[in-house]
Short mmCIF file of C-alpha atoms in Angstrom, two decimals:
data_model
loop_
_atom_site.label_atom_id
_atom_site.label_comp_id
_atom_site.label_asym_id
_atom_site.label_seq_id
_atom_site.Cartn_x
_atom_site.Cartn_y
_atom_site.Cartn_z
CA MET A 27 32.63 -27.07 0.39
CA ARG A 28 32.10 -24.09 2.72
CA LYS A 29 30.64 -25.08 6.09
CA TYR A 30 31.27 -22.02 8.28
CA ASP A 31 30.75 -19.04 5.98
CA LEU A 32 27.46 -17.91 7.58
CA ILE A 33 28.34 -18.12 11.30
CA THR A 34 30.89 -16.61 13.66
CA PRO A 35 33.43 -18.67 15.66
CA GLU A 36 32.40 -19.87 19.11
CA GLY A 37 32.78 -17.16 21.72
CA THR A 38 32.29 -14.30 19.24
CA LYS A 39 29.31 -12.37 17.88
CA ASP A 40 28.28 -9.59 15.53
CA PHE A 41 27.25 -6.29 17.11
CA LEU A 42 24.40 -4.48 15.37
CA PHE A 43 23.09 -0.91 15.46
CA GLU A 44 21.84 -0.31 19.03
CA GLU A 45 24.61 -2.52 20.45
CA CYS A 46 27.27 -0.48 18.67
CA LEU A 47 25.62 2.76 19.72
CA VAL A 48 25.52 1.94 23.42
CA ARG A 49 29.08 0.58 23.38
CA ARG A 50 30.26 3.83 21.81
CA GLU A 51 28.38 5.86 24.44
CA ILE A 52 30.05 3.93 27.25
CA GLU A 53 33.49 4.27 25.68
CA GLN A 54 33.03 8.02 25.22
CA GLU A 55 31.95 8.49 28.84
CA LEU A 56 34.99 6.60 30.10
CA HIS A 57 37.34 8.38 27.67
CA GLN A 58 36.22 11.74 29.04
CA MET A 59 36.58 10.59 32.65
CA PHE A 60 40.06 9.16 32.21
CA ARG A 61 41.27 12.21 30.30
CA SER A 62 39.89 14.49 33.03
CA LYS A 63 42.14 12.70 35.52
CA GLY A 64 45.30 13.16 33.45
CA TYR A 65 45.45 9.72 31.82
CA SER A 66 46.84 9.43 28.28
CA GLU A 67 45.62 6.84 25.80
CA LEU A 68 47.79 4.20 24.17
CA THR A 69 47.06 1.15 22.04
CA THR A 70 49.14 -2.02 21.87
CA PRO A 71 49.23 -4.49 18.95
CA GLY A 72 46.58 -7.14 18.69
CA LEU A 73 49.44 -9.56 18.01
CA GLU A 74 52.18 -10.03 20.63
CA PHE A 75 54.98 -12.51 21.08
CA PHE A 76 54.05 -15.47 23.26
CA ASP A 77 56.91 -14.57 25.64
CA VAL A 78 55.19 -11.35 26.76
CA PHE A 79 52.62 -13.42 28.65
CA GLN A 80 55.04 -15.92 30.18
CA SER A 81 56.83 -13.73 32.74
CA GLU A 82 57.33 -14.94 36.30
CA SER A 83 54.63 -12.69 37.76
CA GLY A 84 52.29 -12.53 34.79
CA HIS A 85 52.29 -16.10 33.50
CA TYR A 86 49.19 -16.59 31.37
CA PRO A 87 47.94 -20.19 30.89
CA GLN A 88 48.83 -21.08 27.31
CA GLU A 89 45.70 -23.21 26.90
CA ARG A 90 43.68 -19.98 27.05
CA LEU A 91 45.74 -18.23 24.35
CA TYR A 92 44.95 -17.95 20.65
CA LYS A 93 48.30 -18.86 19.08
CA LEU A 94 49.81 -18.54 15.61
CA THR A 95 53.25 -18.06 14.05
CA ASP A 96 54.85 -15.28 12.04
CA SER A 97 56.83 -15.59 8.80
CA LYS A 98 59.94 -16.59 10.79
CA GLY A 99 58.18 -19.34 12.70
CA ARG A 100 58.09 -17.39 15.97
CA LEU A 101 55.15 -18.03 18.27
CA LEU A 102 52.62 -15.20 18.47
CA VAL A 103 49.36 -14.80 20.39
CA LEU A 104 46.31 -12.63 20.08
CA ARG A 105 46.44 -10.21 23.00
CA PRO A 106 44.58 -11.93 25.91
CA GLU A 107 44.75 -8.89 28.23
CA SER A 108 46.18 -5.38 28.21
CA THR A 109 48.29 -4.91 31.34
CA MET A 110 51.25 -7.08 30.34
CA PRO A 111 51.65 -5.43 26.91
CA ILE A 112 51.49 -2.04 28.63
CA ALA A 113 54.19 -3.21 31.05
CA ARG A 114 56.29 -4.07 27.99
CA VAL A 115 55.72 -0.58 26.53
CA ALA A 116 56.52 1.12 29.84
CA ALA A 117 59.77 -0.83 30.19
CA THR A 118 60.91 0.08 26.66
CA ARG A 119 59.46 3.12 24.89
CA LEU A 120 58.32 4.88 28.08
CA ARG A 121 61.30 4.01 30.27
CA ASP A 122 62.56 7.62 30.38
CA ALA A 123 59.12 9.18 30.92
CA ALA A 124 58.52 11.08 34.16
CA LEU A 125 56.79 9.08 36.89
CA PRO A 126 54.07 8.45 37.76
CA LEU A 127 52.72 7.40 34.39
CA ARG A 128 48.96 7.56 33.90
CA LEU A 129 47.84 5.47 30.93
CA TYR A 130 44.50 4.24 29.62
CA TYR A 131 43.42 1.95 26.81
CA ASN A 132 40.38 0.89 24.82
CA GLN A 133 40.99 -2.33 22.88
CA SER A 134 39.84 -5.88 22.27
CA VAL A 135 41.29 -8.92 24.01
CA TYR A 136 41.06 -12.56 22.93
CA ARG A 137 41.20 -15.68 25.09
CA PHE A 138 39.61 -19.10 25.25
CA GLU A 139 36.87 -19.15 27.87
CA PRO A 140 35.49 -22.33 29.46
CA ALA A 141 32.76 -24.01 27.43
CA LEU A 142 29.14 -23.56 28.53
CA LYS A 143 29.99 -20.52 30.68
CA GLY A 144 28.37 -18.04 28.32
CA ARG A 145 31.50 -15.88 28.19
CA SER A 146 32.94 -14.32 25.06
CA ASP A 147 36.37 -15.19 23.69
CA GLU A 148 36.57 -11.68 22.23
CA LEU A 149 35.66 -8.67 24.33
CA THR A 150 36.37 -4.96 24.49
CA GLN A 151 38.22 -3.69 27.55
CA MET A 152 38.78 -0.17 28.78
CA GLY A 153 41.06 0.44 31.71
CA ILE A 154 43.74 2.50 33.35
CA GLU A 155 47.25 1.82 34.62
CA LEU A 156 48.98 4.03 37.21
CA LEU A 157 52.69 3.25 37.07
CA GLY A 158 55.47 4.41 39.37
CA SER A 159 53.83 4.98 42.75
CA SER A 160 53.22 2.67 45.72
CA SER A 161 51.63 5.41 47.84
CA TYR A 162 48.35 5.09 49.70
CA LEU A 163 46.97 7.96 47.63
CA ALA A 164 47.68 5.98 44.44
CA ASP A 165 45.49 3.15 45.78
CA VAL A 166 42.81 5.67 46.73
CA GLU A 167 42.99 7.21 43.25
CA MET A 168 42.58 3.81 41.65
CA VAL A 169 39.66 2.70 43.82
CA THR A 170 37.77 6.01 43.60
CA THR A 171 38.27 6.08 39.82
CA ALA A 172 36.85 2.56 39.69
CA ILE A 173 33.83 3.77 41.68
CA GLU A 174 33.30 6.72 39.33
CA SER A 175 33.59 4.37 36.36
CA LEU A 176 30.98 2.01 37.81
CA ALA A 177 28.69 4.95 38.52
CA ALA A 178 29.05 6.17 34.93
CA CYS A 179 28.44 2.67 33.58
CA SER A 180 25.41 2.05 35.78
CA GLY A 181 23.50 5.22 34.93
CA ASP A 182 20.45 6.22 36.97
CA ASP A 183 18.55 2.91 36.85
CA THR A 184 21.20 0.37 37.80
CA SER A 185 22.99 -0.01 41.12
CA PHE A 186 26.62 -1.03 41.49
CA SER A 187 28.82 -2.51 44.20
CA LEU A 188 32.53 -2.91 44.86
CA GLU A 189 34.52 -5.70 46.51
CA LEU A 190 37.79 -4.86 48.24
CA GLY A 191 40.54 -7.30 49.15
CA ASP A 192 44.29 -7.72 49.42
CA ALA A 193 46.32 -10.45 47.74
CA GLY A 194 48.93 -10.16 50.48
CA VAL A 195 46.91 -12.15 53.03
CA PHE A 196 46.82 -15.26 50.84
CA LYS A 197 50.47 -14.81 49.84
CA GLU A 198 51.61 -14.59 53.46
CA LEU A 199 49.64 -17.68 54.48
CA MET A 200 50.84 -19.70 51.51
CA GLY A 201 54.40 -18.62 52.25
CA GLU A 202 54.15 -20.55 55.54
CA LEU A 203 52.67 -23.65 53.91
CA ASN A 204 54.82 -26.36 52.41
CA ALA A 205 53.07 -26.67 49.05
CA THR A 206 54.21 -27.28 45.48
CA PRO A 207 53.40 -24.67 42.80
CA GLU A 208 50.66 -26.96 41.48
CA GLU A 209 49.13 -27.38 44.96
CA ARG A 210 49.38 -23.65 45.55
CA GLU A 211 47.50 -22.87 42.34
CA ASN A 212 44.84 -25.48 43.14
CA ILE A 213 44.32 -24.01 46.61
CA ARG A 214 44.12 -20.51 45.15
CA TYR A 215 41.50 -21.60 42.63
CA LEU A 216 39.38 -23.39 45.25
CA ILE A 217 39.46 -20.34 47.53
CA GLU A 218 38.58 -18.01 44.68
CA THR A 219 35.62 -20.17 43.63
CA LYS A 220 34.64 -20.73 47.28
CA ASN A 221 34.59 -24.50 46.80
CA TYR A 222 34.64 -25.38 50.50
CA PRO A 223 34.42 -29.21 50.28
CA ALA A 224 37.23 -29.56 47.73
CA LEU A 225 39.37 -27.00 49.56
CA ASN A 226 39.00 -28.89 52.84
CA ASP A 227 39.90 -32.17 51.15
CA VAL A 228 43.12 -30.71 49.74
CA LEU A 229 44.13 -28.94 52.94
CA ASP A 230 43.39 -32.00 55.10
CA THR A 231 46.37 -33.68 53.46
CA MET A 232 48.64 -30.87 54.68
CA GLY A 233 48.16 -31.18 58.42
CA ASP A 234 45.94 -29.44 60.94
CA GLY A 235 48.02 -26.42 61.92
CA LYS A 236 46.91 -22.83 62.27
CA ILE A 237 47.90 -21.97 58.69
CA VAL A 238 45.73 -24.78 57.28
CA ALA A 239 42.83 -23.75 59.51
CA SER A 240 43.15 -20.14 58.36
CA LEU A 241 43.20 -21.10 54.68
CA LYS A 242 40.08 -23.22 55.14
CA LYS A 243 38.20 -20.20 56.51
CA LEU A 244 39.61 -17.64 54.07
CA PRO A 245 36.77 -18.01 51.49
CA ALA A 246 34.22 -17.18 54.21
CA LEU A 247 35.93 -13.92 55.15
CA PHE A 248 33.67 -11.57 53.24
CA GLY A 249 31.15 -8.99 54.35
CA GLY A 250 31.46 -5.67 56.16
CA GLU A 251 33.94 -4.32 58.68
CA GLU A 252 33.37 -7.36 60.92
CA VAL A 253 35.64 -9.26 58.51
CA PHE A 254 38.70 -7.56 59.93
CA GLU A 255 37.99 -8.74 63.46
CA LYS A 256 37.36 -12.31 62.24
CA ALA A 257 40.57 -12.28 60.23
CA SER A 258 42.67 -11.02 63.13
CA GLN A 259 41.42 -13.90 65.29
CA LEU A 260 42.36 -16.52 62.71
CA TYR A 261 46.05 -15.78 62.29
CA SER A 262 48.36 -13.00 63.39
CA SER A 263 51.79 -12.04 62.15
CA GLU A 264 53.51 -8.70 61.81
CA ARG A 265 52.96 -8.56 58.04
CA ILE A 266 49.35 -9.81 58.03
CA ASP A 267 48.44 -7.43 60.85
CA GLU A 268 49.91 -4.58 58.79
CA ILE A 269 47.99 -5.64 55.66
CA LEU A 270 44.70 -5.82 57.57
CA LYS A 271 45.32 -2.44 59.20
CA ASP A 272 45.99 -0.76 55.84
CA LEU A 273 43.03 -2.47 54.18
CA ARG A 274 40.73 -1.45 57.02
CA LYS A 275 41.79 2.18 56.63
CA LEU A 276 41.09 1.99 52.89
CA TYR A 277 37.70 0.35 53.57
CA GLU A 278 36.74 3.12 55.99
CA ASP A 279 37.88 5.87 53.63
CA ILE A 280 36.08 4.36 50.63
CA SER A 281 32.95 3.80 52.73
CA ALA A 282 32.80 7.55 53.18
CA VAL A 283 32.65 7.89 49.38
CA ILE A 284 30.04 5.27 48.40
CA GLY A 285 28.56 4.11 51.69
CA LYS A 286 28.98 0.73 53.36
CA GLY A 287 25.93 -0.68 51.57
CA ARG A 288 27.81 -0.79 48.28
CA LEU A 289 31.19 -1.88 49.64
CA THR A 290 32.21 -5.41 50.63
CA VAL A 291 35.45 -6.81 52.00
CA ASP A 292 36.46 -10.19 50.57
CA LEU A 293 39.73 -11.70 51.79
CA GLY A 294 38.99 -14.78 49.70
CA MET A 295 39.38 -12.72 46.52
CA VAL A 296 42.68 -14.22 45.36
CA ASN A 297 42.41 -14.13 41.57
CA ASN A 298 45.78 -14.61 39.86
CA ALA A 299 47.77 -14.45 43.09
CA ASP A 300 51.19 -14.26 41.43
CA TYR A 301 50.06 -11.24 39.42
CA TYR A 302 48.66 -9.10 42.22
CA THR A 303 50.69 -8.04 45.24
CA GLY A 304 48.38 -5.81 47.28
CA VAL A 305 44.93 -4.20 47.13
CA ILE A 306 42.58 -5.89 44.65
CA ILE A 307 39.08 -4.87 43.58
CA LYS A 308 36.08 -6.21 41.70
CA GLY A 309 33.10 -4.17 40.58
CA TYR A 310 29.57 -5.38 39.83
CA LEU A 311 26.47 -3.98 38.14
CA GLU A 312 22.96 -5.07 39.00
CA GLY A 313 21.68 -7.41 36.32
CA TYR A 314 25.02 -9.05 35.49
CA GLY A 315 26.17 -12.13 37.39
CA GLU A 316 29.93 -11.64 37.14
CA GLU A 317 32.28 -8.74 37.73
CA VAL A 318 32.39 -6.02 35.07
CA LEU A 319 35.49 -4.39 36.58
CA SER A 320 38.57 -5.97 38.12
CA GLY A 321 42.11 -4.98 38.99
CA GLY A 322 44.50 -4.08 41.75
CA ARG A 323 48.11 -3.51 42.69
CA TYR A 324 50.84 -5.43 40.85
CA ASN A 325 54.22 -4.22 42.07
CA LYS A 326 56.37 -7.03 40.63
CA LEU A 327 55.14 -7.33 37.05
CA LEU A 328 57.19 -4.56 35.48
CA SER A 329 60.39 -5.87 37.04
CA ASP A 330 59.90 -9.00 34.90
CA PHE A 331 60.39 -6.68 31.91
CA GLY A 332 63.50 -5.10 33.45
CA TYR A 333 61.82 -1.99 34.90
CA ASP A 334 61.33 -2.28 38.65
CA ILE A 335 58.53 0.16 39.47
CA PRO A 336 55.24 -0.34 41.35
CA ALA A 337 51.91 -0.21 39.56
CA THR A 338 48.17 -0.49 39.96
CA GLY A 339 45.22 -0.50 37.58
CA PHE A 340 41.88 -1.97 36.56
CA ALA A 341 40.00 -3.10 33.44
CA ILE A 342 36.33 -2.74 32.53
CA ASN A 343 34.44 -5.24 30.38
CA VAL A 344 32.70 -2.81 28.01
CA ASP A 345 30.62 -5.56 26.39
CA ALA A 346 29.21 -6.63 29.76
CA VAL A 347 28.35 -3.03 30.66
CA ALA A 348 26.63 -2.61 27.30
CA ASN A 349 24.53 -5.73 27.93
CA VAL A 350 23.36 -4.31 31.26
CA ARG A 351 22.57 -0.91 29.77
CA LEU A 352 20.61 -2.42 26.89
CA LYS A 353 18.44 -4.30 29.40
CA SER A 354 17.66 -1.24 31.50
CA HIS A 355 17.51 1.48 28.83
CA THR A 356 15.64 1.89 25.57
CA VAL A 357 18.28 2.62 22.96
CA CYS A 358 17.23 3.61 19.45
CA VAL A 359 19.30 4.45 16.42
CA GLN A 360 18.36 7.98 15.42
CA PRO A 361 16.75 8.11 11.97
CA ALA A 362 17.94 10.61 9.38
CA ASP A 363 16.49 14.10 9.57
CA ALA A 364 15.97 14.19 5.82
CA VAL A 365 16.37 12.22 2.61
CA VAL A 366 17.46 14.06 -0.55
CA PHE A 367 15.90 13.01 -3.88
CA ALA A 368 17.65 14.21 -7.03
CA ALA A 369 15.78 14.64 -10.27
CA SER A 370 17.59 13.34 -13.33
CA GLY A 371 20.53 15.59 -14.17
CA TYR A 372 20.62 17.27 -10.74
CA GLU A 373 22.68 14.67 -8.84
CA ILE A 374 25.67 16.97 -8.18
CA LYS A 375 23.36 19.75 -7.04
CA ALA A 376 21.81 17.23 -4.63
CA VAL A 377 25.27 16.54 -3.20
CA THR A 378 25.71 20.27 -2.53
CA VAL A 379 22.27 20.58 -0.91
CA ALA A 380 22.90 17.54 1.30
CA LYS A 381 26.26 18.96 2.41
CA GLU A 382 24.68 22.28 3.38
CA LEU A 383 22.15 20.43 5.55
CA ARG A 384 24.86 18.27 7.14
CA ASP A 385 26.91 21.38 7.90
CA LYS A 386 23.94 22.50 10.00
CA GLY A 387 24.20 19.29 12.05
CA GLN A 388 21.49 17.31 10.32
CA ILE A 389 21.63 13.63 9.37
CA VAL A 390 20.92 13.41 5.64
CA GLU A 391 20.64 10.42 3.29
CA TYR A 392 20.43 10.29 -0.49
CA ALA A 393 17.28 8.75 -1.96
CA LEU A 394 18.60 6.01 -4.23
CA PHE A 395 15.29 5.45 -6.01
CA ASP A 396 13.84 6.40 -9.38
CA THR A 397 10.37 7.55 -8.30
CA MET A 398 8.93 9.71 -5.55
CA GLU A 399 6.54 6.91 -4.67
CA LEU A 400 9.44 4.66 -3.72
CA VAL A 401 11.13 7.51 -1.85
CA ARG A 402 7.98 8.10 0.21
CA GLU A 403 7.73 4.41 1.07
CA TYR A 404 11.38 4.32 2.14
CA ALA A 405 11.07 7.48 4.26
CA LYS A 406 7.97 6.12 6.00
CA GLU A 407 9.64 2.78 6.72
CA LYS A 408 12.80 4.43 8.15
CA GLY A 409 10.91 7.12 10.11
CA ILE A 410 12.39 10.01 8.10
CA GLY A 411 10.12 13.05 8.35
CA ARG A 412 11.42 15.20 5.47
CA ILE A 413 12.04 14.61 1.78
CA VAL A 414 14.12 17.25 0.00
CA VAL A 415 13.53 17.26 -3.75
CA VAL A 416 16.38 18.75 -5.81
CA GLY A 417 15.67 19.82 -9.37
CA GLU A 418 15.59 23.26 -10.97
CA GLU A 419 14.26 24.32 -7.57
CA VAL A 420 14.83 22.81 -4.12
CA THR A 421 11.61 21.88 -2.37
CA GLU A 422 10.70 19.97 0.76
CA VAL A 423 8.00 17.37 1.20
CA GLU A 424 6.87 16.40 4.69
#
């Protein structure tokens, strides 16, 4: 007995007509932007070996992976994200390519999302990866490209904002704290989610030193340029002072591009701390409660694949952007310009007539009906303004 033949699995959906149209528009806009900046497209397999996502820097929680086996019993997963597969490609097929490498992708990712969060297990991502440079200009290129992407995604009616942080602050503080890997991950999660009570409870068991006090206040370090002064008063070391100095310079430079009203500093942005090593960003669109863009610098990931080069990049949730655009724009599927009705015996002639019209850039359908009355009803229902009748002569009916 079939129970699930008329529904989609949890976390997935069908995309119809206008949804497909607006997704394609967004993808085309981003394709053109990335190509204009010298990025080349690549696509990785939807199926990867489980090991790809279990590197030291890029460990992906296996409970969030869709898993299956191949004919040899080896463990495979549906691709949960795109950066780690691209790191694999760069370390193998692109190892001899000139650096820096500028790559972009447009592909689906699959991962289990928490229940009742309203997130999709399958989503389309577009993003870029800049491999082989640790320069300040590379970070500027990445952040300004993220801004241009958000601007393109937002259109004229939707505002956007960008959060700027650096994973190094959390890493340096945690390096001074005597914590197990499990405690470290728990602290990271509580800071990221800004769960102050639970964070304080955990840190209270680890003493009352300056490091603990700084970690307790890290989630609150977000806002404008005043954040840098607050951070410098919490804890000072040579490395943290250097990180804050570099981040402040980036904040000031990016402010000149988009204005301080759209830019926020968040030192409590510590998503996937082992993955990121430096500047991290999140981008938001008005009308969507979570980030639609995220990324940053990840200088250690490629070394896990045997290719020790720095890297930075970001990914855009195309489905989320499409949802925002559908709310703020009226999107309509364009009806055909004409429908071609073939009299009996003139079907091949109708094909030729339809092709001539299509060659002129028109959208043309065939009328798959036996009578003109039915053709007229169909054209009226679909909003098609012209009926082309093909017989001994070719005539048009408005």
